[in-house]
Amino acid sequence: MSAVWNYFKVDNNNVAFANCLICKVGISRGGKEKAAFITTNLIRHLKNKHPTQHSEYTQATQPKTSQLRLHQSLKRKEKMPLDSPKAQETTTKIAQMIAMQNPGFLMLMEHVEPRYQVPSRHYFTEKALPALYKNISDKVRVMLLDAPHVSFITDIWSSSVAPMSLLSLTAQWIDSSIVLRHATLHAQEFRRSHTAEYIQQSMENMLNNWGIDKQRVHVIVRNNTANMKKAKRDMAVPSVGCVAHSCQLCVHEGLLSQHSVSDTLANARMILGHFKHSPLAYSRLEDIQMDLKMDVKRLQQDVQTRWNSSLYMLQSLLQQKRALSVFAAERTLPAALPAHQWELMNKTAEVLCPFQETATAADVIPAITVLRRGLSREDDEDQGVKTMKRTLMEAVEKRFADAETQPLYYIATLLDPRYKDGNFFIKLANLLLAKEHLIQEVAKAEERRTASALPEEAAAEPLNKVPHHEAYSSLDIAFEEILQERKSQGRSVSTTSAESQMQTYLSEECIPKKSDPLQYWKEHATQFLSMASVATQYLSAPCSSVDSERLFSAVANVLDEKRNRLKPDKIEMLVFIKKNIHFLQ
């Protein structure tokens, strides 16, 4: 259709005329029959009466492209040389995607840039990906060299689709801008027996590979097996067990201690198993969720090796209680959940919830204190879970008995401005020991700072606070009670810079629990120069090997049934790129 019709409309009463949309005047279309209609009169009317609109019409009818000359057309069809800057840049971007064999991707590239020829798999494997790996590793190496102290997480994983074990090493540190950094360093094949000697040898080789001497190792978080403990002890580096693993053992003992709870969990697993193995049942459940205007969510199955998966399973069932009740009224389920078991599931979830709220070393002592407070309370609402709570309490006391005497935990707790007043220490003697040890650490940092000839760094500009936790703990009330009940003991008069810094720091009010402790140290780095240095060391420490679990999940996505013959070095390279690609942003 001609562009002139943007300004005219056929007269409804007489199709031989068109009405001007600007001046509403009727213009003849050149004849009375359809075969005689032309647009010349309409264009002439625009030119004579509406020059501005005529100019717009003229521009709209101009050809937008011109025909390519022969040499230009041929050039557009030529394939780019692989070593051309444009081709190399495109190859790098594809390597970052690791999607070059996807047929849809090949079709997309042919459409977007016909001149670009996607290199072969061999080219990516032997050139593009190793180059990308080196680029990322160089950046990580520079960042690690600038870190005075680094914390590590390590674990061993065995594949279910290939005869292969991997030893992981993940680094965590706080940089000069007081920003917490994470980097996956290794997912290395572990060929021999898992002896302490071989673990030690492998770990030392990994650290040497990144130029990290043992003096810079703040702590290594490991699992609680005897070989891992001995390996770190023989390395002469600080190490602690995974808190999540200890929590798993506590929860496992608690859940098995009461038959009513274990029976309820067994029924829950049977129901989830039914939906997992029946697509038809799951489809009907989703329809019911939509009919009830609920969020369409899948039920979560628990995993024996992850204690919090039992909590997530219970929470998912409780969220879908209405939908499951409707489904059970229509169809038969392999197990029934009567009202008392629904109530028991709700109470069990409430008891387990606080166990998942420990993220860093600074959280350990406060979290254990709060757990003790919550588990020791007894009321009428505990009917059905009293034995479980008592068993959980005993397990917590047994497995975390020495938490207050471990420097990693008690110094980190004092250096976290949310917990610094020491109210979460059960024993006063442990609190006094922690303060004495903290003064020693700050004094060492003060000596290093004074001996250094480097000028003091400028104060970091305050940033907007970032919440450290997304939501309040289920036992926040207990936190507040402890803060109110226990006030700091009298402090001696400071005689040194280290004591002065600590006394001033501890005399300030604690920041809210949801605040970010690193943000506090950004804002107070110049006020507490040496203490801030110690804080960046101790607050870098994780308390669990969750990062290793995430790393091994990434490995499982690479090493699957279809790619179970990948060489270990290729797996390590792919996982390293996947986990650290953000450093190129």
PDB file of N, CA and C in Angstrom, residues 386-420:
ATOM      1  N   LYS A 386       9.301 -33.337  72.006  1.00  0.00           N
ATOM      2  CA  LYS A 386      10.147 -33.140  73.187  1.00  0.00           C
ATOM      3  C   LYS A 386      11.386 -34.024  73.148  1.00  0.00           C
ATOM      4  N   THR A 387      11.194 -35.291  72.798  1.00  0.00           N
ATOM      5  CA  THR A 387      12.345 -36.197  72.728  1.00  0.00           C
ATOM      6  C   THR A 387      13.326 -35.737  71.668  1.00  0.00           C
ATOM      7  N   MET A 388      12.811 -35.297  70.529  1.00  0.00           N
ATOM      8  CA  MET A 388      13.683 -34.815  69.462  1.00  0.00           C
ATOM      9  C   MET A 388      14.475 -33.596  69.918  1.00  0.00           C
ATOM     10  N   LYS A 389      13.833 -32.648  70.589  1.00  0.00           N
ATOM     11  CA  LYS A 389      14.521 -31.447  71.067  1.00  0.00           C
ATOM     12  C   LYS A 389      15.597 -31.809  72.086  1.00  0.00           C
ATOM     13  N   ARG A 390      15.283 -32.755  72.970  1.00  0.00           N
ATOM     14  CA  ARG A 390      16.254 -33.157  73.983  1.00  0.00           C
ATOM     15  C   ARG A 390      17.465 -33.821  73.329  1.00  0.00           C
ATOM     16  N   THR A 391      17.215 -34.670  72.340  1.00  0.00           N
ATOM     17  CA  THR A 391      18.320 -35.328  71.636  1.00  0.00           C
ATOM     18  C   THR A 391      19.144 -34.323  70.846  1.00  0.00           C
ATOM     19  N   LEU A 392      18.477 -33.376  70.205  1.00  0.00           N
ATOM     20  CA  LEU A 392      19.193 -32.327  69.475  1.00  0.00           C
ATOM     21  C   LEU A 392      20.077 -31.521  70.417  1.00  0.00           C
ATOM     22  N   MET A 393      19.556 -31.208  71.592  1.00  0.00           N
ATOM     23  CA  MET A 393      20.322 -30.446  72.574  1.00  0.00           C
ATOM     24  C   MET A 393      21.580 -31.207  72.981  1.00  0.00           C
ATOM     25  N   GLU A 394      21.428 -32.492  73.243  1.00  0.00           N
ATOM     26  CA  GLU A 394      22.584 -33.310  73.625  1.00  0.00           C
ATOM     27  C   GLU A 394      23.605 -33.371  72.495  1.00  0.00           C
ATOM     28  N   ALA A 395      23.121 -33.487  71.258  1.00  0.00           N
ATOM     29  CA  ALA A 395      24.031 -33.550  70.111  1.00  0.00           C
ATOM     30  C   ALA A 395      24.773 -32.234  69.926  1.00  0.00           C
ATOM     31  N   VAL A 396      24.079 -31.118  70.095  1.00  0.00           N
ATOM     32  CA  VAL A 396      24.723 -29.804  69.972  1.00  0.00           C
ATOM     33  C   VAL A 396      25.790 -29.636  71.048  1.00  0.00           C
ATOM     34  N   GLU A 397      25.467 -30.015  72.280  1.00  0.00           N
ATOM     35  CA  GLU A 397      26.431 -29.898  73.379  1.00  0.00           C
ATOM     36  C   GLU A 397      27.672 -30.745  73.107  1.00  0.00           C
ATOM     37  N   LYS A 398      27.452 -31.929  72.539  1.00  0.00           N
ATOM     38  CA  LYS A 398      28.582 -32.835  72.294  1.00  0.00           C
ATOM     39  C   LYS A 398      29.453 -32.363  71.137  1.00  0.00           C
ATOM     40  N   ARG A 399      28.826 -31.951  70.041  1.00  0.00           N
ATOM     41  CA  ARG A 399      29.587 -31.662  68.821  1.00  0.00           C
ATOM     42  C   ARG A 399      30.126 -30.233  68.768  1.00  0.00           C
ATOM     43  N   PHE A 400      29.569 -29.337  69.552  1.00  0.00           N
ATOM     44  CA  PHE A 400      30.038 -27.949  69.545  1.00  0.00           C
ATOM     45  C   PHE A 400      30.549 -27.515  70.911  1.00  0.00           C
ATOM     46  N   ALA A 401      30.985 -28.487  71.719  1.00  0.00           N
ATOM     47  CA  ALA A 401      31.415 -28.182  73.082  1.00  0.00           C
ATOM     48  C   ALA A 401      32.618 -27.243  73.121  1.00  0.00           C
ATOM     49  N   ASP A 402      33.512 -27.345  72.125  1.00  0.00           N
ATOM     50  CA  ASP A 402      34.750 -26.559  72.160  1.00  0.00           C
ATOM     51  C   ASP A 402      34.702 -25.323  71.273  1.00  0.00           C
ATOM     52  N   ALA A 403      33.534 -24.950  70.772  1.00  0.00           N
ATOM     53  CA  ALA A 403      33.455 -23.819  69.834  1.00  0.00           C
ATOM     54  C   ALA A 403      33.974 -22.529  70.459  1.00  0.00           C
ATOM     55  N   GLU A 404      33.648 -22.296  71.744  1.00  0.00           N
ATOM     56  CA  GLU A 404      34.053 -21.049  72.394  1.00  0.00           C
ATOM     57  C   GLU A 404      35.546 -20.990  72.683  1.00  0.00           C
ATOM     58  N   THR A 405      36.242 -22.096  72.557  1.00  0.00           N
ATOM     59  CA  THR A 405      37.678 -22.114  72.843  1.00  0.00           C
ATOM     60  C   THR A 405      38.525 -22.140  71.574  1.00  0.00           C
ATOM     61  N   GLN A 406      37.894 -22.032  70.405  1.00  0.00           N
ATOM     62  CA  GLN A 406      38.630 -22.019  69.145  1.00  0.00           C
ATOM     63  C   GLN A 406      38.847 -20.578  68.694  1.00  0.00           C
ATOM     64  N   PRO A 407      40.106 -20.155  68.545  1.00  0.00           N
ATOM     65  CA  PRO A 407      40.396 -18.760  68.172  1.00  0.00           C
ATOM     66  C   PRO A 407      39.686 -18.307  66.904  1.00  0.00           C
ATOM     67  N   LEU A 408      39.576 -19.206  65.922  1.00  0.00           N
ATOM     68  CA  LEU A 408      38.911 -18.817  64.676  1.00  0.00           C
ATOM     69  C   LEU A 408      37.510 -18.293  64.949  1.00  0.00           C
ATOM     70  N   TYR A 409      36.803 -18.945  65.859  1.00  0.00           N
ATOM     71  CA  TYR A 409      35.422 -18.575  66.138  1.00  0.00           C
ATOM     72  C   TYR A 409      35.334 -17.387  67.095  1.00  0.00           C
ATOM     73  N   TYR A 410      36.084 -17.436  68.208  1.00  0.00           N
ATOM     74  CA  TYR A 410      35.848 -16.385  69.201  1.00  0.00           C
ATOM     75  C   TYR A 410      36.408 -15.029  68.779  1.00  0.00           C
ATOM     76  N   ILE A 411      37.511 -15.007  68.022  1.00  0.00           N
ATOM     77  CA  ILE A 411      38.008 -13.715  67.542  1.00  0.00           C
ATOM     78  C   ILE A 411      37.088 -13.169  66.459  1.00  0.00           C
ATOM     79  N   ALA A 412      36.639 -14.046  65.566  1.00  0.00           N
ATOM     80  CA  ALA A 412      35.713 -13.604  64.515  1.00  0.00           C
ATOM     81  C   ALA A 412      34.422 -13.061  65.122  1.00  0.00           C
ATOM     82  N   THR A 413      33.957 -13.682  66.208  1.00  0.00           N
ATOM     83  CA  THR A 413      32.730 -13.207  66.854  1.00  0.00           C
ATOM     84  C   THR A 413      32.911 -11.798  67.401  1.00  0.00           C
ATOM     85  N   LEU A 414      34.042 -11.538  68.067  1.00  0.00           N
ATOM     86  CA  LEU A 414      34.287 -10.197  68.607  1.00  0.00           C
ATOM     87  C   LEU A 414      34.480  -9.165  67.501  1.00  0.00           C
ATOM     88  N   LEU A 415      35.023  -9.580  66.369  1.00  0.00           N
ATOM     89  CA  LEU A 415      35.273  -8.644  65.270  1.00  0.00           C
ATOM     90  C   LEU A 415      34.043  -8.422  64.404  1.00  0.00           C
ATOM     91  N   ASP A 416      32.986  -9.173  64.654  1.00  0.00           N
ATOM     92  CA  ASP A 416      31.727  -8.921  63.958  1.00  0.00           C
ATOM     93  C   ASP A 416      30.943  -7.900  64.775  1.00  0.00           C
ATOM     94  N   PRO A 417      30.726  -6.691  64.253  1.00  0.00           N
ATOM     95  CA  PRO A 417      30.073  -5.634  65.049  1.00  0.00           C
ATOM     96  C   PRO A 417      28.637  -5.950  65.440  1.00  0.00           C
ATOM     97  N   ARG A 418      28.081  -7.045  64.962  1.00  0.00           N
ATOM     98  CA  ARG A 418      26.747  -7.456  65.404  1.00  0.00           C
ATOM     99  C   ARG A 418      26.806  -8.213  66.730  1.00  0.00           C
ATOM    100  N   TYR A 419      27.962  -8.834  67.015  1.00  0.00           N
ATOM    101  CA  TYR A 419      28.083  -9.691  68.191  1.00  0.00           C
ATOM    102  C   TYR A 419      29.203  -9.248  69.133  1.00  0.00           C
ATOM    103  N   LYS A 420      29.811  -8.101  68.917  1.00  0.00           N
ATOM    104  CA  LYS A 420      31.082  -7.753  69.555  1.00  0.00           C
ATOM    105  C   LYS A 420      31.011  -7.597  71.069  1.00  0.00           C
TER     106      LYS A 420
END
